[in-house]
Coordinates of C-alpha atoms and ligand atoms in Angstrom, one line a residue:
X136 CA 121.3 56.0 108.1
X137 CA 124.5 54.3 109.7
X138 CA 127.8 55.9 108.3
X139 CA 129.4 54.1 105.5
X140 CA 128.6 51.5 103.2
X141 CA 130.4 48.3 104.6
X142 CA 129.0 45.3 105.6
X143 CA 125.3 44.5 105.5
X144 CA 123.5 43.4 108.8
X145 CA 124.0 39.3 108.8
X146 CA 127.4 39.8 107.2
X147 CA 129.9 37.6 109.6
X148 CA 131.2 40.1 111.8
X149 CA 134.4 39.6 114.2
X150 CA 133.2 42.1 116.6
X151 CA 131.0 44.7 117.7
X152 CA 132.0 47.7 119.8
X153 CA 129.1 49.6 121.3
X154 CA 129.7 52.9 123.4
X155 CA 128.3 55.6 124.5
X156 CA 130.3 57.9 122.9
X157 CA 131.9 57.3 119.4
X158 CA 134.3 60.2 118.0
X159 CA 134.1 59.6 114.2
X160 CA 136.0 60.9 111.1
X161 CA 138.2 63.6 111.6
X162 CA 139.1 63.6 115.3
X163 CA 139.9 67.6 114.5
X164 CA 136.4 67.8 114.0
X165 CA 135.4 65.7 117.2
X166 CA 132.1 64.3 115.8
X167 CA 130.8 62.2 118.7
X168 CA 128.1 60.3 118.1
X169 CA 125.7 59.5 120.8
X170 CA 125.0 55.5 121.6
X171 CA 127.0 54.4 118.5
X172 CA 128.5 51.2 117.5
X173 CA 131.8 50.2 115.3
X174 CA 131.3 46.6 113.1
X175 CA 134.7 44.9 112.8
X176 CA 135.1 42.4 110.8
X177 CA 138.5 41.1 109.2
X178 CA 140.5 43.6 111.2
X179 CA 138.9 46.3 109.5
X180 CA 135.9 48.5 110.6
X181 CA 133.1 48.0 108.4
X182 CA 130.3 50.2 110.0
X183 CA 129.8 52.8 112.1
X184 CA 126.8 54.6 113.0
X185 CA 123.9 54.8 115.6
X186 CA 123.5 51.6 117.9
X187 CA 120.4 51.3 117.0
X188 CA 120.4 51.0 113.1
X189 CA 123.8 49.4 113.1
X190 CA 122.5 46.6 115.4
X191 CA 119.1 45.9 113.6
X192 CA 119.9 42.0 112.4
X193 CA 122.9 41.8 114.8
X194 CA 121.2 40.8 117.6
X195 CA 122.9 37.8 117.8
X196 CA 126.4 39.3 117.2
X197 CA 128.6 39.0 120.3
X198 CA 128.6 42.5 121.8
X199 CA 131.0 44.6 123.8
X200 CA 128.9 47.5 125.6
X201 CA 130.7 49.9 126.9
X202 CA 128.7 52.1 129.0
X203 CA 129.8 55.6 130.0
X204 CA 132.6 55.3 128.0
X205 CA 134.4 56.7 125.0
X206 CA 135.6 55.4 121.9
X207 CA 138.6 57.0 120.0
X208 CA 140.7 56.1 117.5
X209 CA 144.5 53.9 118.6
X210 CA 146.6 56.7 119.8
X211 CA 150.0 57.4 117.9
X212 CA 153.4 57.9 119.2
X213 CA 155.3 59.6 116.9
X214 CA 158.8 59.5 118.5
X215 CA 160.4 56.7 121.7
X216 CA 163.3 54.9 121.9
X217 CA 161.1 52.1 123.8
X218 CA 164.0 49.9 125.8
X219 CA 164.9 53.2 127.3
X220 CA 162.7 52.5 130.6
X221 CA 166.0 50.1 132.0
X222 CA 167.6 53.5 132.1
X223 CA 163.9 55.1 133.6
X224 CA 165.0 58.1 137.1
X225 CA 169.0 57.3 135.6
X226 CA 169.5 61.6 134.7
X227 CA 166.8 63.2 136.0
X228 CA 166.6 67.4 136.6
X229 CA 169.9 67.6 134.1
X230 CA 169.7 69.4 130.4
X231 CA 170.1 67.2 127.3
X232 CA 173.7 67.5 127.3
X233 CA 174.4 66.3 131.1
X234 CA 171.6 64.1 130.4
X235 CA 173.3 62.1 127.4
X236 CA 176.9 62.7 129.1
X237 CA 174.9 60.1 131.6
X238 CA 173.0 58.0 129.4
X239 CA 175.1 57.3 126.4
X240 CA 177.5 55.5 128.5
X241 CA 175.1 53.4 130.9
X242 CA 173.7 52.1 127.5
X243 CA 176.7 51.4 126.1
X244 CA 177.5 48.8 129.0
X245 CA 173.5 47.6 129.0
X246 CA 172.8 46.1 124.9
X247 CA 171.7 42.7 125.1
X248 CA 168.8 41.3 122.7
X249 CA 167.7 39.8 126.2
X250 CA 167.3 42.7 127.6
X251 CA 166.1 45.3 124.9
X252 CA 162.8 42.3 124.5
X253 CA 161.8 42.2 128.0
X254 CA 162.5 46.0 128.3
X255 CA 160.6 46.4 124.9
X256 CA 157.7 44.5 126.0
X257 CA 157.0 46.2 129.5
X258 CA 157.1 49.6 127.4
X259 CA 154.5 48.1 124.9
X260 CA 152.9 47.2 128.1
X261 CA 152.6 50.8 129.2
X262 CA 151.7 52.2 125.6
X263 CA 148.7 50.1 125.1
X264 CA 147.4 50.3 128.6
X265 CA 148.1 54.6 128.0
X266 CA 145.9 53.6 125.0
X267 CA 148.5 53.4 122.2
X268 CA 147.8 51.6 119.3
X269 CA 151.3 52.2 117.1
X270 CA 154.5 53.4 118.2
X271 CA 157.3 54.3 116.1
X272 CA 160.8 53.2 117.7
X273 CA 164.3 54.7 117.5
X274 CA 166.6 52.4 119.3
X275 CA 168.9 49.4 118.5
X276 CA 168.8 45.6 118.6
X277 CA 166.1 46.3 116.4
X278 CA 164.5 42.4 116.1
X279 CA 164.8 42.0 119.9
X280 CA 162.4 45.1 120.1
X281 CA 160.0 43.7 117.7
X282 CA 160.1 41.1 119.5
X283 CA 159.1 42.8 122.5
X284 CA 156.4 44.6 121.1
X285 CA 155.0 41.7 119.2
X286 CA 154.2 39.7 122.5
X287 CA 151.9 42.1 123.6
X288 CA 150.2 43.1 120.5
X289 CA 151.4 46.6 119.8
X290 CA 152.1 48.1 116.2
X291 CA 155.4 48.8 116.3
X292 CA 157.3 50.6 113.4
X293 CA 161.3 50.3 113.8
X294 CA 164.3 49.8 112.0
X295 CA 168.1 50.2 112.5
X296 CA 169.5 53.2 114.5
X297 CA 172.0 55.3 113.1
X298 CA 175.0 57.1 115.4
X299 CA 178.4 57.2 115.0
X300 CA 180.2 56.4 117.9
X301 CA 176.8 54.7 119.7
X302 CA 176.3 52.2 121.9
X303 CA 176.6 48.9 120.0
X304 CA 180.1 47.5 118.5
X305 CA 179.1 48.2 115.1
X306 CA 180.6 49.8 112.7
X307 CA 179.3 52.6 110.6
X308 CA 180.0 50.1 107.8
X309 CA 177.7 47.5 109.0
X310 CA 175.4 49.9 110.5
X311 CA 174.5 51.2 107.1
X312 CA 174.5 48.3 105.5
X313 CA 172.2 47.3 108.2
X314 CA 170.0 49.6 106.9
X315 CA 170.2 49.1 103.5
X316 CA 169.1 45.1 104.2
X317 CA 166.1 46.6 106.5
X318 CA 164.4 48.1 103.4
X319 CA 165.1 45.2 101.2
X320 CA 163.2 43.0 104.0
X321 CA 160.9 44.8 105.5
X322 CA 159.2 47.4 102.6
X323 CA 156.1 49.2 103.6
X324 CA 152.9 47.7 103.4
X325 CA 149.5 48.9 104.6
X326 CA 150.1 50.0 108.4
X327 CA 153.9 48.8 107.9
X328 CA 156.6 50.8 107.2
X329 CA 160.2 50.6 107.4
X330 CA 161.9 53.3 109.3
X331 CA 165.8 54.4 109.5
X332 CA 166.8 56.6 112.0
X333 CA 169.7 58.7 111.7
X334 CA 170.1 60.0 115.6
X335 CA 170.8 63.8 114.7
X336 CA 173.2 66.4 112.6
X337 CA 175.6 66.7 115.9
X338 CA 176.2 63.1 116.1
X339 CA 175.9 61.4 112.0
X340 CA 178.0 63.3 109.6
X341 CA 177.3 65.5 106.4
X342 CA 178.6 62.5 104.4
X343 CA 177.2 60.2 106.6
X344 CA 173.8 61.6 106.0
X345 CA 174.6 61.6 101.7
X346 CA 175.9 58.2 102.4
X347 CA 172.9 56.9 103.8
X348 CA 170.1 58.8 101.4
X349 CA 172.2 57.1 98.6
X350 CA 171.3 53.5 100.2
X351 CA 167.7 54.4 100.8
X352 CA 167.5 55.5 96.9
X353 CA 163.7 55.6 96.1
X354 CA 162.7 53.4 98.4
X355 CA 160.2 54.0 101.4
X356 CA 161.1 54.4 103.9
X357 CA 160.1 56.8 107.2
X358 CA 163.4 59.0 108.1
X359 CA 163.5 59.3 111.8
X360 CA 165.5 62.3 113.2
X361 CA 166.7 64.3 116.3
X362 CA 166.3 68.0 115.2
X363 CA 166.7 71.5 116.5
X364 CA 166.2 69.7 120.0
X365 CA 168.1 72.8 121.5
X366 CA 169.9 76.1 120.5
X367 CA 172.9 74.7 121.6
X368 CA 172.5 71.8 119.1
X369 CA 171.8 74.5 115.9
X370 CA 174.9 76.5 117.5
X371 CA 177.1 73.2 117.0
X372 CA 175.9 72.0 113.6
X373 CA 176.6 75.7 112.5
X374 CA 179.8 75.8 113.8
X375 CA 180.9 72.3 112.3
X376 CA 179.1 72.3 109.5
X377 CA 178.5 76.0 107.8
X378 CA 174.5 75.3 108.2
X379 CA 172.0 74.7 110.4
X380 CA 170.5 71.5 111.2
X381 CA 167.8 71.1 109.0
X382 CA 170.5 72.9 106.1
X383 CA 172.6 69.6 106.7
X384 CA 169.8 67.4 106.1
X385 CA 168.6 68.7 102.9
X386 CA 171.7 69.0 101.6
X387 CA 172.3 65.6 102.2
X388 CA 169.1 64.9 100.4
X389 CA 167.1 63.2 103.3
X390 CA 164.6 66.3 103.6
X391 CA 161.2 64.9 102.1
X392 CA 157.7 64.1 102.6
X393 CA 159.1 60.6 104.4
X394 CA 160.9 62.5 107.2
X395 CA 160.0 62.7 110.2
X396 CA 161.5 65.3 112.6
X397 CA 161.7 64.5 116.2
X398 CA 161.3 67.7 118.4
X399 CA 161.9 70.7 116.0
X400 CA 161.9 73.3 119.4
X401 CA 164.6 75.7 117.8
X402 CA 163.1 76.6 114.4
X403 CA 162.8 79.1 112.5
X404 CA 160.2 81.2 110.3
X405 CA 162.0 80.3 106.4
X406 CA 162.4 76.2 108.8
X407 CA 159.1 76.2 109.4
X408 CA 158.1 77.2 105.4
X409 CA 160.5 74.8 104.2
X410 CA 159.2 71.5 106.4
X411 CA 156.0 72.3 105.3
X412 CA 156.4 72.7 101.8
X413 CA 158.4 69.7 101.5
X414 CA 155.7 67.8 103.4
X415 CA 157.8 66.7 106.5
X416 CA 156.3 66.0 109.4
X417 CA 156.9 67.1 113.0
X418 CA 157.2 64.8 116.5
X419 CA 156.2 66.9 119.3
X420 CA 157.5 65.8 122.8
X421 CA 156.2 68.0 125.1
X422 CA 156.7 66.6 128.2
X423 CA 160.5 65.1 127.3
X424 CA 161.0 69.3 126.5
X425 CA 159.8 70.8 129.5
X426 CA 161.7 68.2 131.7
X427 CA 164.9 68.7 129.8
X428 CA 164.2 72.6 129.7
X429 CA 164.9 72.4 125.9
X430 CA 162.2 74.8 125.6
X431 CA 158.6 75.0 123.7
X432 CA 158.4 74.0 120.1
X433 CA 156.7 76.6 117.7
X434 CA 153.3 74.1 117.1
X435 CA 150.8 76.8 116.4
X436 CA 153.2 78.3 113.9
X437 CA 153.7 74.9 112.2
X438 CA 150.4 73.8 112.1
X439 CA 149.7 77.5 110.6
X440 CA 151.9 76.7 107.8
X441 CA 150.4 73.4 107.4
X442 CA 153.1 71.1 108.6
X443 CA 151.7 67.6 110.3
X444 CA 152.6 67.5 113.8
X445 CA 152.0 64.4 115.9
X446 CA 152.7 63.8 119.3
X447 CA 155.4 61.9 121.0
X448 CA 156.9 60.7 124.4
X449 CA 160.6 60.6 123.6
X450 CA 162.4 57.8 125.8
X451 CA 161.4 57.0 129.2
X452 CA 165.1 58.1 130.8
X453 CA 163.5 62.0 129.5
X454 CA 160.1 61.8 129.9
X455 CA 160.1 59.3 132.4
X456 CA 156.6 57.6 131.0
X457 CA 155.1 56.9 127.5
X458 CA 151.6 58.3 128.8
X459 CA 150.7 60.0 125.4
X460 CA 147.0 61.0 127.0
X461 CA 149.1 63.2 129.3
X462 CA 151.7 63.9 126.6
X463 CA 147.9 65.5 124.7
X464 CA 146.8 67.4 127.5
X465 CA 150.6 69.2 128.3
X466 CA 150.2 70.1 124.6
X467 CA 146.8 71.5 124.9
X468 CA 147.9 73.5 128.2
X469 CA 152.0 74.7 127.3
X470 CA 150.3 76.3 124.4
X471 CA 147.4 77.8 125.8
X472 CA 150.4 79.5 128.5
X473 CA 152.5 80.1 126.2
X474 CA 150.7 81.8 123.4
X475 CA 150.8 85.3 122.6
X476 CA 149.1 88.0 120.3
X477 CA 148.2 91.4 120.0
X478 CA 145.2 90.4 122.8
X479 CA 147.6 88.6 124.8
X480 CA 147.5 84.9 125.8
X481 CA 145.4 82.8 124.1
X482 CA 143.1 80.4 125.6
X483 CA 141.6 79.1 122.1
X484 CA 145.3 77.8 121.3
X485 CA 145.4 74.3 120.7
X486 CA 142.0 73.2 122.0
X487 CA 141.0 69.6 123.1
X488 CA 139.9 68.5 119.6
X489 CA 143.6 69.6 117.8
X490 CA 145.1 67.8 121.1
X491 CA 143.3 64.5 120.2
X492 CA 144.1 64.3 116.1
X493 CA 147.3 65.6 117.1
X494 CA 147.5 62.7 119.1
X495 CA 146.0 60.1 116.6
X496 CA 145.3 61.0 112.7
X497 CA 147.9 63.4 112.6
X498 CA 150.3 61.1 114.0
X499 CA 149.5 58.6 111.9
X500 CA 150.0 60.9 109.4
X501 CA 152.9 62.0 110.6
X502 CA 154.2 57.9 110.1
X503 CA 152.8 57.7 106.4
X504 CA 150.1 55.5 107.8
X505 CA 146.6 58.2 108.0
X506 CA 145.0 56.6 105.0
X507 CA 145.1 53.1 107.1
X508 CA 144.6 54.3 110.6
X509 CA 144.1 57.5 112.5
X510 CA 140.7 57.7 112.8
X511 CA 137.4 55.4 113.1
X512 CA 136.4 55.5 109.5
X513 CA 134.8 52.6 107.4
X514 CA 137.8 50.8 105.6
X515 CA 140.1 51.6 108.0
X516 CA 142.0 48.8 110.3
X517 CA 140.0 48.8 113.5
X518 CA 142.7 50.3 116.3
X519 CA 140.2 51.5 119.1
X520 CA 140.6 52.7 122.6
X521 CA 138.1 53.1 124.8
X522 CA 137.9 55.1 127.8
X523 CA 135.7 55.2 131.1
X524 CA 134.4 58.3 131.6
X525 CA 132.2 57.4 135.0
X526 CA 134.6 58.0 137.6
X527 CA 134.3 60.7 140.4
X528 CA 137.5 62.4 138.9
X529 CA 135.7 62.9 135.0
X530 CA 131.7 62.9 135.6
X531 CA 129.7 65.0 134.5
X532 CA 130.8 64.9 131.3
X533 CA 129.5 67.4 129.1
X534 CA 131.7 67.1 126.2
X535 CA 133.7 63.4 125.6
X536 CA 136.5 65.3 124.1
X537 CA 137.0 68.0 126.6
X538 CA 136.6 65.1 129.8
X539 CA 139.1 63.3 127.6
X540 CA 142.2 65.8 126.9
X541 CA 141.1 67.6 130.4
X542 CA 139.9 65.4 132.9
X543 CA 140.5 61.2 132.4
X544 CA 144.0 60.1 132.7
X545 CA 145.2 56.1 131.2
X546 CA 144.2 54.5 134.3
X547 CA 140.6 54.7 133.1
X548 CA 141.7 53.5 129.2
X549 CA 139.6 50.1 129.5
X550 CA 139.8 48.5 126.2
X551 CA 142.4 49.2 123.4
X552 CA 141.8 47.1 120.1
X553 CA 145.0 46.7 117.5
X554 CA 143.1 45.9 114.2
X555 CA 140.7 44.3 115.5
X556 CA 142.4 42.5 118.0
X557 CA 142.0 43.3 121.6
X558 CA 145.3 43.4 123.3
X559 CA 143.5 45.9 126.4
X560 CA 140.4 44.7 128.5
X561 CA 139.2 45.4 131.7
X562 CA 141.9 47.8 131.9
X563 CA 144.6 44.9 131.5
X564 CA 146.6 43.6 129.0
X565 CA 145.3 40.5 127.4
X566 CA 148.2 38.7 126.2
X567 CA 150.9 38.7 129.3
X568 CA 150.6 38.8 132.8
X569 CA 151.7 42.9 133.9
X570 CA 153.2 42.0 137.2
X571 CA 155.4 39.5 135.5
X572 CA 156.3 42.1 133.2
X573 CA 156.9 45.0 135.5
X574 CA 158.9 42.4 137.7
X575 CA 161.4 42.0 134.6
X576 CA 161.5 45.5 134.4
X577 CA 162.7 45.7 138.2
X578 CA 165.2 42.7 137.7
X579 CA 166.5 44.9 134.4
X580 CA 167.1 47.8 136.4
X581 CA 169.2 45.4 139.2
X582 CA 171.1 44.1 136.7
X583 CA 172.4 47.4 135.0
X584 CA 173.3 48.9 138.3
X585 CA 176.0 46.0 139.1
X586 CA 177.3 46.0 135.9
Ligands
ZN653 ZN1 164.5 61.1 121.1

């Protein structure tokens, strides 16, 4: 019998995706299923199961075979600030503090809504050729990234950035009304929702913070944040503000199941309790950690505690790319290194199959979007990437998942699908020409270093 109950064989079908290896349900539990195919119709998958009894009547049905390959839910980023790629090599080998001392004011002199689209649109570019279905975004000129993102098919999830003093001439006034407008307009709906994005406890103030929970009231909303990035950051919140980082937020009443912390290295044991209790979610960025020696975020103890973590890239001037594949494996590996117990380091930590829901239903999750997207399950909206497996640098495989976190790499994601719609295939992207795109990108870069 084919898994699920969706549509019968006959039933006008959009697509057909047929691989070799399908990871179904729970990507924790990495069922693969041999020679399996997804039906897709309407944007949504309705069918999944063995090629062979979910094809029976379908012959006819335009089919994608994708041999040697694997199929995987969209992967999730869970924390970027996308048009951050014009400012890509800008601070390198500096910590975050010498890092924004170099950053915050390049940007400041770089804000166009010219230039945060075409920037936003070659880092779409990169997501869904990494195999990136949805992105959550945390920068400003928040229409011109849409924008951006829209031209080449990628789920973006955005809204206004909050920072006093940032790099725009706005206001904190019409910043936060900004923000207030942003929910009226955009509420959640299915894979949508709205997102605000307060930059961090050292740079938006205690009242700030009330001010802004007051505007979002009951509505939805995800609540972006920079928290605990480094002990230096709790060391200044404390000093300014009698608490620690996460003390400010929840006193400002912004700590809840819609909030969304970005990094969360420096935590501690009653921190950890409290975000999972309230049902916050976590953003770990590995890779933008390590480079910035912020340190190694406590994961296994979070996920112990039943917090959702997802996985992130941070901005490209960090982490330098917005590979999240890469971004899955560096979390498989830091922790496996950097475990410890009363038998020493632990090799078990964090094995492939955490890696990869980690890297998609728990990052959807982690966006208030897992009952939409996330995994391959019937009813959900088809986001899809497949990966080729048959190159020199992943055969044999023996185990999808393990070739997948350990071995393949985005250059072999093939096809990525964004409910239903391919936007990957044949390894490009379908809707803009990528050396047109990366060209911009080169131009962008020109332009900021003469101005
Ligand atoms: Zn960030």
């Amino acid at each position: 019998m084919a898994d699920g109950t969706g549509a019968a064989p006959g039933d006008a079908v959009d697509l057909v995706v047929r691989a070799d290896w399908v990871v179904v349900g729970d990507p924790g539990e990495g069922r693969v299923l041999d020679d399996a195919a997804v039906v897709v119709a309407d944007g949504h998958i309705v069918e999944v199961g063995p090629a062979q009894e979910v094809l029976v009547g379908r012959e006819d049905v335009p089919t994608t075979r994708l041999e040697r390959h694997v199929l995987v839910p969209g992967l999730v980023n869970t924390h970027a600030h996308l048009a951050m790629n014009m400012l890509r090599g800008s601070a390198s080998d500096r910590n975050l503090a010498d890092f924004l001392a170099v950053v915050m004011p390049l940007e400041a002199r770089s804000l166009t809504p010219d230039r945060v689209e075409r920037a936003t649109q070659a880092a779409a570019v990169e997501l869904v050729r990494s195999g990136v279905t949805t992105s959550i975004d945390m920068y400003f000129l928040v229409e011109s990234g849409l924008r951006g993102a829209e031209s080449v098919g990628l789920r973006l999830l955005t809204g206004p950035t909050l920072i006093e003093g940032g790099p725009t001439t706005s206001t904190w006034d019409q910043v936060i009304t900004a923000a207030g407008e942003w929910l009226d307009e955009r509420p959640s709906s299915g894979t949508w929702r709205p997102v605000l994005g307060p930059h961090g406890t050292y740079t938006v103030s205690p009242t700030q913070l009330a001010e802004l929970a007051e505007v979002i009231g009951g509505r939805d909303c995800i609540l972006q944040i920079h928290l605990s990035e480094t002990e230096a950051e709790n060391e200044v919140v404390l000093e300014r503000h009698g608490g620690r980082p996460l003390d400010v937020l929840e006193d400002a009443g912004l700590l809840s199941a819609n909030t969304l912390l970005a990094h969360g290295v420096h935590l501690d044991p009653a921190e950890i309790d409290r975000i999972a209790r309230v049902g916050a979610a976590v953003a770990h960025c590995p890779v933008s950690n390590l480079k910035l020696a912020s340190g190694v975020a406590p994961v296994r103890d979070l996920l112990a505690a039943g917090a959702t973590v997802g996985l992130g890239t941070d901005g490209q001037a960090s982490s330098d790319d917005l590979d999240v594949l890469n971004v899955m494996r560096v979390a498989a590996l830091v922790h496996k290194g950097t475990s410890s117990g009363s038998c020493g380091p632990d090799a078990t930590a964090l094995p492939a199959r955490q890696a990869l829901r980690m890297a998609t239903l728990s990052g959807a999750e982690a966006l208030g979007i897992g009952a939409h997207t996330g995994s391959i399950d019937v009813g959900k909206v088809a986001d899809l990437t497949a990966v080729d497996l048959s190159s020199p640098w992943i055969e044999p495989v023996r185990d999808p998942v393990g070739s997948l976190a350990y071995s393949a790499s985005r250059h072999d994601v093939a096809a990525v699908w964004v409910a239903g719609r391919p936007v990957v295939s044949s390894g490009r992207c379908v809707s803009v020409d990528e050396r047109d795109v990366a060209l911009s990108l080169r131009r962008l870069g020109e332009e900021l270093r003469q101005s």
